[in-house]
CSV table of C-alpha atoms and ligand atoms in Angstrom, one decimal:
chain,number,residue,atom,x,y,z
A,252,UNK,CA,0.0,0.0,0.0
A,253,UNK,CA,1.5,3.4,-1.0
A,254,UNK,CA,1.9,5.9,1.9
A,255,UNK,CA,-0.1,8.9,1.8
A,256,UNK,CA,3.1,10.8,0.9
A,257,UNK,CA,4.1,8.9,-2.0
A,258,UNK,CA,0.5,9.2,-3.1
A,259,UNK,CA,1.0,13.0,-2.6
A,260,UNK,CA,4.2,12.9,-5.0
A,261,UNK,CA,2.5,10.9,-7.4
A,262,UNK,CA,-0.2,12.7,-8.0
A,263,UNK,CA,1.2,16.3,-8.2
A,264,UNK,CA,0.6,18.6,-10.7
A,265,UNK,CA,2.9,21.7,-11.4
A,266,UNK,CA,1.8,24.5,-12.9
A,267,UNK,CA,3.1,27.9,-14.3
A,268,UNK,CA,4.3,29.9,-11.5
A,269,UNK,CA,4.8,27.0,-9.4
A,270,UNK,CA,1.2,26.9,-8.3
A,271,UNK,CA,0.6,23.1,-7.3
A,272,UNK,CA,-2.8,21.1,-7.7
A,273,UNK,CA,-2.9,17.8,-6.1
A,274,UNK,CA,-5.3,15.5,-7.9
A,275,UNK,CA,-6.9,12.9,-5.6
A,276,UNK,CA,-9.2,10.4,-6.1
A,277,UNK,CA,-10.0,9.4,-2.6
A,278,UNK,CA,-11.8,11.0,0.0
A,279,UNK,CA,-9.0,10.3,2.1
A,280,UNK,CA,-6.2,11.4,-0.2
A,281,UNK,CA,-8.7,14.9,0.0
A,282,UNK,CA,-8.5,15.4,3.6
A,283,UNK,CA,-4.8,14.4,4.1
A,284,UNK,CA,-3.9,16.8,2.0
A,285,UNK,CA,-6.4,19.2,4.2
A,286,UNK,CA,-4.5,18.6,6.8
A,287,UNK,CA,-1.1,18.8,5.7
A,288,UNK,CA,-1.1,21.6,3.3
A,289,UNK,CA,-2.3,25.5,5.3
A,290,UNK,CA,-5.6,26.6,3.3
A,291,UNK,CA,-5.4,24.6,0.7
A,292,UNK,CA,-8.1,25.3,-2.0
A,293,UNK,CA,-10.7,23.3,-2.6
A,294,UNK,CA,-11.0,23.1,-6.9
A,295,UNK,CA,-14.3,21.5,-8.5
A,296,UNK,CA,-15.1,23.0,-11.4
A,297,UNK,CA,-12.6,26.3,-11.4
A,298,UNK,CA,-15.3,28.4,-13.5
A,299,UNK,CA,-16.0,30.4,-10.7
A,300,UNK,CA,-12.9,30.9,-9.1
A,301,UNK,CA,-10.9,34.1,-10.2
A,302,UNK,CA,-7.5,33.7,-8.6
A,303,UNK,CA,-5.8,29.8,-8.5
A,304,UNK,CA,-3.8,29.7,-4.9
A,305,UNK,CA,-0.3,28.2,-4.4
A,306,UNK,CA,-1.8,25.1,-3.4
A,307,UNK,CA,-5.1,23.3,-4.3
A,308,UNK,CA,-6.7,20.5,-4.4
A,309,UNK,CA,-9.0,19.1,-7.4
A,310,UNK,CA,-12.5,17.1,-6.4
A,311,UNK,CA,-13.3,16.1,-9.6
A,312,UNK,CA,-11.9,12.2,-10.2
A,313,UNK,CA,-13.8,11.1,-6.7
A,314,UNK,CA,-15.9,8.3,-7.9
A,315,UNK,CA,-18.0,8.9,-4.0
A,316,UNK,CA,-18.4,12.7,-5.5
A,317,UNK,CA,-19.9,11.8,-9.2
A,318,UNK,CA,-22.6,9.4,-7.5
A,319,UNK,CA,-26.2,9.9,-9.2
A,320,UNK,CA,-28.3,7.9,-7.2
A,321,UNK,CA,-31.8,8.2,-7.4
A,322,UNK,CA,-34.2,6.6,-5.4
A,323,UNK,CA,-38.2,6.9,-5.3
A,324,UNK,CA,-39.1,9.6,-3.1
A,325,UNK,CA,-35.6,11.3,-3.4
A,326,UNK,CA,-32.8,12.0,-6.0
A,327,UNK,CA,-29.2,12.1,-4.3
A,328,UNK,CA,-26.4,14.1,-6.4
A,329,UNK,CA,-22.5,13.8,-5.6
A,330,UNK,CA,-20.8,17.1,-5.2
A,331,UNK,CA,-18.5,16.9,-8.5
A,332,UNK,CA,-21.7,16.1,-10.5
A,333,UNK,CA,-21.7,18.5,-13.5
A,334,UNK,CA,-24.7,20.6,-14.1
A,335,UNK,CA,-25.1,18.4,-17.5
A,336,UNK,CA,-24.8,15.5,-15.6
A,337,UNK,CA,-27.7,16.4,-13.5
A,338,UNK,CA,-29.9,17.7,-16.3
A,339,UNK,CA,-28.7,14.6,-18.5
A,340,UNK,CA,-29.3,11.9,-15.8
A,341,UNK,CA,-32.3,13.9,-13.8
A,342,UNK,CA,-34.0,14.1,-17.0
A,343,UNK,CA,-37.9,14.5,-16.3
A,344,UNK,CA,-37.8,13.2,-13.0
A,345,UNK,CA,-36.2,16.0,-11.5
A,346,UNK,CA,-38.5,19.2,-9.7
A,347,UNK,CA,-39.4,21.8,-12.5
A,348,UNK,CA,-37.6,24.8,-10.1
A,349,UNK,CA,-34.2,22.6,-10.5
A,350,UNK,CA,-34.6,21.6,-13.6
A,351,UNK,CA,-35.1,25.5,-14.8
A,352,UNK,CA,-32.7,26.5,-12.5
A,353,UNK,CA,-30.1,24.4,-14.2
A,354,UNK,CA,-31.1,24.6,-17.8
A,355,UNK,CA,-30.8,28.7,-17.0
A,356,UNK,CA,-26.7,28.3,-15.7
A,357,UNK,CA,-24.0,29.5,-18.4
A,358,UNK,CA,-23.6,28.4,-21.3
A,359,UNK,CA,-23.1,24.6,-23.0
A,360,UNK,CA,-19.4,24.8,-22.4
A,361,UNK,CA,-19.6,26.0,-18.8
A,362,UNK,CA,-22.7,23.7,-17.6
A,363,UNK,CA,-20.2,20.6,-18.7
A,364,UNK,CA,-17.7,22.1,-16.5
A,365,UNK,CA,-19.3,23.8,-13.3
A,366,UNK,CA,-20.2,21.4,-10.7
A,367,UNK,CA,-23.4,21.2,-8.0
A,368,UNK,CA,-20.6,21.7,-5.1
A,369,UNK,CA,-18.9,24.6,-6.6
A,370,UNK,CA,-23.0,26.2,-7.2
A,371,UNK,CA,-24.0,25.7,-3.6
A,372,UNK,CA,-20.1,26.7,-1.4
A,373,UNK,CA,-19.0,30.1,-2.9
A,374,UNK,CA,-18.7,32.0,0.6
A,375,UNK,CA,-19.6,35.8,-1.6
A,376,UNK,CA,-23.1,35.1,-2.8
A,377,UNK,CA,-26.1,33.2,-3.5
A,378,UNK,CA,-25.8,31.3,-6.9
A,379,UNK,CA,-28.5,30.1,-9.1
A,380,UNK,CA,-29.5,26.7,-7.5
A,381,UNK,CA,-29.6,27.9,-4.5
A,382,UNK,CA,-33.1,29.4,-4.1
A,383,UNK,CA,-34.5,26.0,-5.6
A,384,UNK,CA,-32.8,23.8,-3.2
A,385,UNK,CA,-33.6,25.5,-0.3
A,386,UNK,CA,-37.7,25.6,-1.7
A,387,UNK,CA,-37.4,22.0,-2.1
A,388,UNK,CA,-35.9,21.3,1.1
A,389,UNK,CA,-32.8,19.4,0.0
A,390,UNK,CA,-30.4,18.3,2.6
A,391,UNK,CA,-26.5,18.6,2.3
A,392,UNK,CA,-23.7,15.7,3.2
A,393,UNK,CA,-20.9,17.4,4.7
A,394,UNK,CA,-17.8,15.7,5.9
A,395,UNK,CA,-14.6,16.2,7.4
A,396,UNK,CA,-12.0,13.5,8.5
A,397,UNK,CA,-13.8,12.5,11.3
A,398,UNK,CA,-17.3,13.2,10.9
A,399,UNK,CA,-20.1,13.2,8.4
A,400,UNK,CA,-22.9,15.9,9.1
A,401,UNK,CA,-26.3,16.1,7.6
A,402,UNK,CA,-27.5,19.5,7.5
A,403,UNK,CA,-30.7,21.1,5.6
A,404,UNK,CA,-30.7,23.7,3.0
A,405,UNK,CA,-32.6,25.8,5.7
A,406,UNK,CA,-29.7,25.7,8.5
A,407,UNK,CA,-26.7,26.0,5.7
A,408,UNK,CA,-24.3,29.2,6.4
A,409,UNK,CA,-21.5,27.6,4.6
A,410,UNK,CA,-19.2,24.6,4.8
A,411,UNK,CA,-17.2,24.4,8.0
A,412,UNK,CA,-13.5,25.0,7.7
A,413,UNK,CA,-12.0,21.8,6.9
A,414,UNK,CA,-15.0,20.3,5.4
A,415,UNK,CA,-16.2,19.7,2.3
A,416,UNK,CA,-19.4,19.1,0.3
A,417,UNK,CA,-19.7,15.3,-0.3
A,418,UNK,CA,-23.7,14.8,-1.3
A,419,UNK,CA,-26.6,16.9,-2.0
A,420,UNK,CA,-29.6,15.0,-1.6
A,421,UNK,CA,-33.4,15.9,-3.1
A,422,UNK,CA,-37.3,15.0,-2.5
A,423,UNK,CA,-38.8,14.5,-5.5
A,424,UNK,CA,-42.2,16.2,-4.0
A,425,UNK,CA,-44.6,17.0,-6.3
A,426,UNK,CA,-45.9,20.5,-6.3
A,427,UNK,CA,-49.4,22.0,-8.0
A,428,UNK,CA,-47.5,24.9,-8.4
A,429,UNK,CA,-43.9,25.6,-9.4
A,430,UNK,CA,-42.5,28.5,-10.5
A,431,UNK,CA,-38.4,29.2,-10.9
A,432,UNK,CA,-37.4,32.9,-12.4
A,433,UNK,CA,-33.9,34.6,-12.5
A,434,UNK,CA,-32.9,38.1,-12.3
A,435,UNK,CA,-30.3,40.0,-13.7
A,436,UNK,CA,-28.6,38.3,-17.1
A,437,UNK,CA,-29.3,35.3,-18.5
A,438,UNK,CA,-26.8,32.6,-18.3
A,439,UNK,CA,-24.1,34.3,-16.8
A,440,UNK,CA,-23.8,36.0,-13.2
A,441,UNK,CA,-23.7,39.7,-11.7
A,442,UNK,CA,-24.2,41.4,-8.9
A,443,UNK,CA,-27.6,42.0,-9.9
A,444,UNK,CA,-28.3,38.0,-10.3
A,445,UNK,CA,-30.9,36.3,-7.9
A,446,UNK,CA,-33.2,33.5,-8.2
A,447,UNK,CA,-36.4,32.9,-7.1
A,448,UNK,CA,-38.5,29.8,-6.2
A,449,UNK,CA,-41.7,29.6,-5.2
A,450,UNK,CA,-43.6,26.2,-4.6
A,451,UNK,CA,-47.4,25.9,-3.5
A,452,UNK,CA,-49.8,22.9,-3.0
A,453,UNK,CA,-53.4,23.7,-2.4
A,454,UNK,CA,-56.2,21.3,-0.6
A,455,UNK,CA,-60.0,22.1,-0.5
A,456,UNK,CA,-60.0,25.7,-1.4
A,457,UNK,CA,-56.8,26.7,0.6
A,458,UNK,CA,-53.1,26.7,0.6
A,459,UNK,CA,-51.5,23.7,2.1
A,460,UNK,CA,-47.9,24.2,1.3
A,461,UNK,CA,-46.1,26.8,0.6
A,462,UNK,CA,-42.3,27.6,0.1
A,463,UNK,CA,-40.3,30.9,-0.9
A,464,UNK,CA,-36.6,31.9,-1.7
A,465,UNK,CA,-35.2,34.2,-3.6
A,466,UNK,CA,-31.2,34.4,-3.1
A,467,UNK,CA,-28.3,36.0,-4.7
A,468,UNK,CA,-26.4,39.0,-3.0
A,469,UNK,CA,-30.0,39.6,-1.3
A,470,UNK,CA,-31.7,37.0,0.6
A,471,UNK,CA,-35.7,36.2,1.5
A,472,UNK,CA,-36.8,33.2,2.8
A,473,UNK,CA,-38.8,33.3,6.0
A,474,UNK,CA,-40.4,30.2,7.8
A,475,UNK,CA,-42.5,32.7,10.0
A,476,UNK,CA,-44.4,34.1,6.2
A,477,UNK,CA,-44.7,30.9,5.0
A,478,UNK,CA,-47.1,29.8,8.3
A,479,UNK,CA,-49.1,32.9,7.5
A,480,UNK,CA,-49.9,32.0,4.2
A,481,UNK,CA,-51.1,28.5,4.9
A,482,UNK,CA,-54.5,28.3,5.7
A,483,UNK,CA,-55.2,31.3,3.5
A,484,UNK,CA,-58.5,30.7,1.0
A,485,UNK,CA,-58.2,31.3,-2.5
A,486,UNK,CA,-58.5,32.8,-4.9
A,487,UNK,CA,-56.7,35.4,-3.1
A,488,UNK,CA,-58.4,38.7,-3.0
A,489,UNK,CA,-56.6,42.0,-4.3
A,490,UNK,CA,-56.3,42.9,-0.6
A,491,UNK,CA,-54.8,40.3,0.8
A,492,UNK,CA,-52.5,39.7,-2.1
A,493,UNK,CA,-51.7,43.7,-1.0
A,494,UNK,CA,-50.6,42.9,2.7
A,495,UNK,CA,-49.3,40.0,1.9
A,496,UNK,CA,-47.0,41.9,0.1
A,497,UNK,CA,-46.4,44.5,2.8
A,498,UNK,CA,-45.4,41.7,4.9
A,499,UNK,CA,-43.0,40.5,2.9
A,500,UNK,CA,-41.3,44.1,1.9
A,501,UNK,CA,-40.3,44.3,5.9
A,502,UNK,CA,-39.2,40.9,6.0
A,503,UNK,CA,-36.9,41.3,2.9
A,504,UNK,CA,-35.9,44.3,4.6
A,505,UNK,CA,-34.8,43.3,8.1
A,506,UNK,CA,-33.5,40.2,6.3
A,507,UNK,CA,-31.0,42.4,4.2
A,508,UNK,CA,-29.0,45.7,4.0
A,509,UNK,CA,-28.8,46.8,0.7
A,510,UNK,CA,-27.6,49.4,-1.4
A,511,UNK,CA,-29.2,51.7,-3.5
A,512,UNK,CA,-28.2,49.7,-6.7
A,513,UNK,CA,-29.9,46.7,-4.7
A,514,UNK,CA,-32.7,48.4,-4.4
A,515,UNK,CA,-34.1,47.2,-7.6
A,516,UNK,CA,-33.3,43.3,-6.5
A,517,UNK,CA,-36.0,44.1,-3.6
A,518,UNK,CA,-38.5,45.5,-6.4
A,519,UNK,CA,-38.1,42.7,-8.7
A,520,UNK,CA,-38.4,40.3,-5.8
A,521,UNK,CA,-41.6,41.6,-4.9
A,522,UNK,CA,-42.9,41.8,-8.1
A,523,UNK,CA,-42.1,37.8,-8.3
A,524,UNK,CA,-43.6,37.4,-5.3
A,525,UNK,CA,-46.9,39.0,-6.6
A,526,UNK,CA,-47.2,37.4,-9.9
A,527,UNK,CA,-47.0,34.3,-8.0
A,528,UNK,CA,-49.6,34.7,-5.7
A,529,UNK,CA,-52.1,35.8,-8.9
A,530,UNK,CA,-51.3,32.7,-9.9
A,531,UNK,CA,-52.5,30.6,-7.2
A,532,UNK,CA,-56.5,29.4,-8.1
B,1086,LIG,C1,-19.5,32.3,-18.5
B,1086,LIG,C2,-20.0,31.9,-17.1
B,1086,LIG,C3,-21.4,31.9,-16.9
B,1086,LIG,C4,-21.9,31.5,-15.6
B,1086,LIG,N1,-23.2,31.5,-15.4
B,1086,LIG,C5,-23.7,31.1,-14.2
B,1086,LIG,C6,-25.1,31.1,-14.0
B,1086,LIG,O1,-25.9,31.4,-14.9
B,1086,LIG,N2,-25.5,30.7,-12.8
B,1086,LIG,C7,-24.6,30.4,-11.8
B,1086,LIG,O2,-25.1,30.1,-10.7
B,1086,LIG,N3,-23.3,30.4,-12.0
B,1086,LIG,C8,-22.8,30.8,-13.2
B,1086,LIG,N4,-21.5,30.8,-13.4
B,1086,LIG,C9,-20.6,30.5,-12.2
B,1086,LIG,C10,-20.2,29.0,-12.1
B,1086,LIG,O3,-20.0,28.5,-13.3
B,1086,LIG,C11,-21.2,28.2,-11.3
B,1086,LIG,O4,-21.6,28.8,-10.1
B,1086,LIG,C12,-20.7,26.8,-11.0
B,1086,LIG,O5,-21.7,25.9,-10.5
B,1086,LIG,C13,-19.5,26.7,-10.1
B,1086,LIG,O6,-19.0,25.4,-10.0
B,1086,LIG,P1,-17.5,25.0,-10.1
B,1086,LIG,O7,-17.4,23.6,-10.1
B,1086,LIG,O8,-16.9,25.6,-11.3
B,1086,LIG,O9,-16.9,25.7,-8.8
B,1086,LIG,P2,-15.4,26.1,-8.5
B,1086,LIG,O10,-15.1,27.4,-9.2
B,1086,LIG,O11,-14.5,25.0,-8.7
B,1086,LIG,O12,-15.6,26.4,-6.9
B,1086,LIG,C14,-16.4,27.5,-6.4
B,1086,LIG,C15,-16.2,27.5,-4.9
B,1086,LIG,O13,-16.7,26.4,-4.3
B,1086,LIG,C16,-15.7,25.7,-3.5
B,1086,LIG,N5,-16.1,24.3,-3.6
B,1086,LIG,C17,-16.3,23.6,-4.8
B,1086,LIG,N6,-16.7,22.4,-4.5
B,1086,LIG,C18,-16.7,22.2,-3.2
B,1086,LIG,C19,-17.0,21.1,-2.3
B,1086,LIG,N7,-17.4,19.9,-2.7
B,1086,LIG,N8,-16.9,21.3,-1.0
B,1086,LIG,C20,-16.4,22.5,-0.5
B,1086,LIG,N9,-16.2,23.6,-1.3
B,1086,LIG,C21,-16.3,23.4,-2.6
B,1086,LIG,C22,-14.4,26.1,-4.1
B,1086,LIG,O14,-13.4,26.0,-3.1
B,1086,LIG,C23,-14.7,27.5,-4.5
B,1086,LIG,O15,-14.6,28.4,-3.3
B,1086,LIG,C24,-21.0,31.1,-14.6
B,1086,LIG,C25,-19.6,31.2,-14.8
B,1086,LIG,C26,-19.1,31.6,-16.1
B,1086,LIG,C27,-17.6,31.6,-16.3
């Protein structure tokens, strides 16, 4: 059996300007080189990424992080999985918010390359599948040397130093109503770029279920809102489409400081936010 250090000699890559990218294939290979090397950089996809460190390593030749595994009442996705991948393999199956949400990323070239991981742990902003995932509830696989934590979309601030993003896993719920938009440019990513996704189920008359997120540099998702709606009867009168709406402005607005370029992002949220509900029957 090689020693972890051979493996590390092995399996090194240099680059111009001596900049060094390890290449592992194991789990285990990943974290010793955690450990060993001070912040290291973690590498999936490198399309969003704007400055290579001295020392990284890459995620992408883990078999455990390429997994597809879908099962009845859920679809599990490994963190390398490309966002091809996921559209190739998720095919109709998947929710009609993540399916939009990652028909909408880049281009061809880039949804080959860019990976689920990569979508969900930039530390800056909100990318596009975020909103979706947290709508649908998924729940994130997060693992360090020593432990393996399970944590849902609702309680994630970010992967732990040390960590890394192993498996995303989602319900395959299905949803009367399912609506996924983007702001800002199409198929590329700004400042102004947020996503929204808003789910609904109705039952006799009146909203059942009912999920909101909209994330990017701005965030909304609120727990407390969502508890208001349910219950409600529809259709839903002008009025209470109005305070509904009013509710959700000082929400969005304790939930964020923004700007005055941002200020449109809150506009444009709201604006989702009430075509949606005129949709609800
Ligand atoms: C032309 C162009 C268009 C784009 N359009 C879009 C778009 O429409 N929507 C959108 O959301 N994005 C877009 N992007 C940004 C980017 O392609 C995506 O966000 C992509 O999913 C990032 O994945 P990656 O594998 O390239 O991540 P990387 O660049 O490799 O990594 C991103 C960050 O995540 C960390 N990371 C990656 N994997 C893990 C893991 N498993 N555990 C812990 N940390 C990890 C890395 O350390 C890094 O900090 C675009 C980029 C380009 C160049």
């Amino acid at each position: 059996m090689q020693s972890p250090k051979n493996m590390q000699e092995r399996e090194k890559v240099q680059m111009p300007k001596s900049k060094t990218v390890f290449i592992s294939k194991t789990l285990s290979d990943v974290f010793y080189h955690i450990k060993s090397v001070n912040e290291i950089q973690l590498l999936a996809g490198c399309t969003q990424l704007k400055k290579i460190q001295d020392k990284s390593v890459s995620l992408r030749m883990i078999p455990e992080l390429n997994i597809i595994d879908r099962k009845e009442r859920h679809i599990e996705f490994g963190s390398a999985v490309s966002i091809a991948n996921m559209i190739l393999t998720g095919g109709q199956k998947l929710p009609v918010v993540l399916a939009k949400a990652l028909k909408s990323i880049g281009t061809e070239q880039i949804k080959n390359i860019a990976t689920l991981g990569g979508n969900i742990c930039a530390k800056d902003f909100k990318y596009t599948l975020w909103a979706p995932l947290l709508a649908l509830n998924a729940r994130l696989e997060i693992k360090n040397q020593n432990e393996t934590l399970f944590i849902p979309f609702n309680k994630f601030t970010g992967i732990p130093e040390k960590h890394i993003l192993t498996k995303v896993r989602i319900p395959l719920d299905e949803w009367e109503v399912e609506i996924f938009k983007r702001v800002g440019p199409s198929n590329t990513i700004n400042e102004l770029s947020a996503s929204f996704a808003f789910l609904a189920d109705t039952q006799r008359g009146m909203i059942a279920k009912i999920r909101i997120a909209f994330a990017g540099k701005v965030f909304f998702y609120s727990p407390e809102f969502e508890n208001r709606i349910i219950g409600t009867r529809l259709p839903l009168s002008a009025k209470t489409i109005d305070d509904l709406i009013d509710n959700a402005k000082k929400i969005f607005v304790e939930q964020n400081t923004i700007t005055d370029s941002e200020l449109i992002l809150k506009a444009q949220f709201l604006n989702l936010l009430r075509n949606a509900f005129e949709q609800l029957m």
